[in-house]
mmCIF file of C-alpha atoms in Angstrom:
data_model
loop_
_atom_site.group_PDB
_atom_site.id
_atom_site.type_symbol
_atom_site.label_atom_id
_atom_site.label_comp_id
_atom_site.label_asym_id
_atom_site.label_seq_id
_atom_site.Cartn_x
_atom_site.Cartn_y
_atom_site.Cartn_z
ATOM 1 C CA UNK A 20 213.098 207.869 -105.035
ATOM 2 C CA UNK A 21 216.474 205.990 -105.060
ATOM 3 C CA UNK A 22 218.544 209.412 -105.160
ATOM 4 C CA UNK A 23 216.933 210.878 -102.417
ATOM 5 C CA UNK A 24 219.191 211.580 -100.061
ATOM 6 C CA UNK A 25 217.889 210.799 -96.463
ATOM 7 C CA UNK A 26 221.329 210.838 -95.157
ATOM 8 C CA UNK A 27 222.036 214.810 -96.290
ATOM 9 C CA UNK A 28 218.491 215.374 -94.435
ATOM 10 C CA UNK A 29 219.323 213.724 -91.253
ATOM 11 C CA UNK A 30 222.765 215.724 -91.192
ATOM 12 C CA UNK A 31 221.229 219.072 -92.335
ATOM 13 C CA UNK A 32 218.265 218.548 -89.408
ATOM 14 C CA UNK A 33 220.818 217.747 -87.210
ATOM 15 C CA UNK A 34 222.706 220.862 -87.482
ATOM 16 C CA UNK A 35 219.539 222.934 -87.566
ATOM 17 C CA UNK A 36 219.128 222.174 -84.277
ATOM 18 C CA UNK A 37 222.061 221.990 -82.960
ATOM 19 C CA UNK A 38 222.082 225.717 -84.014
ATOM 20 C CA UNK A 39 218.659 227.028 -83.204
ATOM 21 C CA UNK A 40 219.732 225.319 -79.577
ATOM 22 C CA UNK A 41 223.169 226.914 -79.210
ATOM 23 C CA UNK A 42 220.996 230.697 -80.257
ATOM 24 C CA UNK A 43 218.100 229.893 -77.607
ATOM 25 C CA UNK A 44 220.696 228.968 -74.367
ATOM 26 C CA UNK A 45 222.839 231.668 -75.532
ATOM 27 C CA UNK A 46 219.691 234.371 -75.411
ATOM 28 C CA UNK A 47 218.559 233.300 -72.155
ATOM 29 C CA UNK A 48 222.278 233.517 -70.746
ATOM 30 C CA UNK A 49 222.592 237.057 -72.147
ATOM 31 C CA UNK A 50 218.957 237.856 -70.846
ATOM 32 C CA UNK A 51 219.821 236.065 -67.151
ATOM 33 C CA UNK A 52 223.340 238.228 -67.365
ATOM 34 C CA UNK A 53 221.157 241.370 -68.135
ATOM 35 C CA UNK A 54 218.802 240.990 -65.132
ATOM 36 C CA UNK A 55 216.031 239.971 -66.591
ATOM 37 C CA UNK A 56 213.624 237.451 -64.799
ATOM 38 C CA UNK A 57 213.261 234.205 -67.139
ATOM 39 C CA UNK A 58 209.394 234.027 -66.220
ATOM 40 C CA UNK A 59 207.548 236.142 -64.047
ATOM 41 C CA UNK A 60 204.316 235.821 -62.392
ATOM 42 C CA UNK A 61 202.340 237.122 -65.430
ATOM 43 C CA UNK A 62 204.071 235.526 -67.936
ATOM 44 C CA UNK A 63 203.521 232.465 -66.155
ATOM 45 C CA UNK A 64 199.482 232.989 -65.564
ATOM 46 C CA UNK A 65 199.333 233.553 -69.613
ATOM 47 C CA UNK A 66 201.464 230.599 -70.715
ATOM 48 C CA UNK A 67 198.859 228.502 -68.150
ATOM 49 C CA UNK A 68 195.787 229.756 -69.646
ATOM 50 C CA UNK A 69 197.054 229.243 -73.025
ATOM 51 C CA UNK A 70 197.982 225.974 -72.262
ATOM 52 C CA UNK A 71 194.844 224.936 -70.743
ATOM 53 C CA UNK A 72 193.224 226.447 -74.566
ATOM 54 C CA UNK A 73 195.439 224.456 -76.481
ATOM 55 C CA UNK A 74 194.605 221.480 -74.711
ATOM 56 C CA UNK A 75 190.706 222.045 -75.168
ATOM 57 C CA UNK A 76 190.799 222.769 -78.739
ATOM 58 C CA UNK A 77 193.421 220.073 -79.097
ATOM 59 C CA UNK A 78 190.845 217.497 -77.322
ATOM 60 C CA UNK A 79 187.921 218.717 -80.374
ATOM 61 C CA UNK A 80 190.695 218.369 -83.073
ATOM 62 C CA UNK A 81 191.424 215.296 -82.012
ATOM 63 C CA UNK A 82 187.690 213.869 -81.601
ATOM 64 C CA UNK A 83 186.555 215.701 -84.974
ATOM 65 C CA UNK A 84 190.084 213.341 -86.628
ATOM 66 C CA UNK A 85 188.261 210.553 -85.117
ATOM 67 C CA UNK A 86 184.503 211.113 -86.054
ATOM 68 C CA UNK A 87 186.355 211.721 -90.122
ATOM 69 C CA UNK A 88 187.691 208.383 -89.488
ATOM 70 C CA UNK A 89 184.548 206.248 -88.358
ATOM 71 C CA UNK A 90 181.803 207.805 -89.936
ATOM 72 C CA UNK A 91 183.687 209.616 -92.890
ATOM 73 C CA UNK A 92 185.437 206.038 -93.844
ATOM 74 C CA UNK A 93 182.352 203.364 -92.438
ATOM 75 C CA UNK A 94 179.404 205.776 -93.548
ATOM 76 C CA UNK A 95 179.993 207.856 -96.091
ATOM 77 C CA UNK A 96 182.862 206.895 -97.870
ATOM 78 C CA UNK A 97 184.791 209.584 -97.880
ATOM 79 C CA UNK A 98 188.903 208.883 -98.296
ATOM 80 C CA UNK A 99 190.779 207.450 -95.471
ATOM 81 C CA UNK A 100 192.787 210.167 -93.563
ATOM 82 C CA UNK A 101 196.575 209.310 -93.547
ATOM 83 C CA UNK A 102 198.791 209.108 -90.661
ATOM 84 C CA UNK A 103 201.633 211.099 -91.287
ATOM 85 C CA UNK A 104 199.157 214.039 -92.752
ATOM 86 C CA UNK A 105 196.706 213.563 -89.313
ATOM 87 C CA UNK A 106 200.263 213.604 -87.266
ATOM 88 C CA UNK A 107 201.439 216.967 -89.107
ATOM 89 C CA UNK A 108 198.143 218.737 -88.818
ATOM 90 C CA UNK A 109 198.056 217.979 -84.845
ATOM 91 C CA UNK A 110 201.265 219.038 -84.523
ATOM 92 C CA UNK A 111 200.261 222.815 -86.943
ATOM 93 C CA UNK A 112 196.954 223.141 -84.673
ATOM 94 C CA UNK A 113 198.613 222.454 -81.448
ATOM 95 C CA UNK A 114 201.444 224.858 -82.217
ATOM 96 C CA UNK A 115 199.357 227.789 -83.719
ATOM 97 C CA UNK A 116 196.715 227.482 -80.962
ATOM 98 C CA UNK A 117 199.389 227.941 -78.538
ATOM 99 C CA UNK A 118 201.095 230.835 -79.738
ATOM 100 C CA UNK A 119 197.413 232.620 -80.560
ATOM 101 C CA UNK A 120 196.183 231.961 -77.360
ATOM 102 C CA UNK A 121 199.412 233.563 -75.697
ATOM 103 C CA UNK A 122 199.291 236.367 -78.067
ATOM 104 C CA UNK A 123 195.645 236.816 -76.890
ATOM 105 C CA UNK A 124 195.833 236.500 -73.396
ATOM 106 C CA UNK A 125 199.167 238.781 -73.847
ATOM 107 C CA UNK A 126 197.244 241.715 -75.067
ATOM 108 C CA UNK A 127 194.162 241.115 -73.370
ATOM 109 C CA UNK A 128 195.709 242.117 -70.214
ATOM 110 C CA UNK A 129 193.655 242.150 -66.722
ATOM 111 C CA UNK A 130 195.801 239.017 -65.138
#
């Protein structure tokens, strides 16, 4: 692990946002200069709703994390859950329940 270069990382992360930034103010810009609203009334009644998902199914993701922890580790013995690995999967579930719950509500329709 002494050659890894955490240094090159930092940079290259750096720059990927800097870049992904720069292409997202840029879009809405071109989008704002086209005439297009940024949010409308619908978009903004489906980004709620989805919200308000995500943060249910992130509240049962989080308790089942905790229920592995005490009665997986105290109990039963199973292995200990890590932290970084616990942080990454919050991070996966709260992201993909978000954009499935927009992408639902989205085609659903009747808002």
């Amino acid at each position: 692990m002494a050659t890894f270069g955490w240094p090159i990382i930092l940079i290259l992360n750096a720059v990927i946002i800097i870049l992904v930034a720069i292409f997202v103010i840029w879009k809405v810009q071109k989008e704002k200069k086209a005439g297009y609203p940024f949010q409308d009334e619908r978009t903004s009644k489906i980004q709620g709703k989805a919200a308000l998902g995500t943060y249910y199914i992130n509240l049962a993701f989080l308790a089942s994390i905790m229920l592995w922890n005490i009665f997986g580790n105290e109990f039963l013995s199973l292995p200990e859950l890590e932290t970084g690995y616990a942080v990454i999967a919050i991070m996966l579930v709260n992201g993909i329940s978000f954009a499935l719950l927009s992408w639902y509500y989205a085609k659903k329709g009747g808002f």
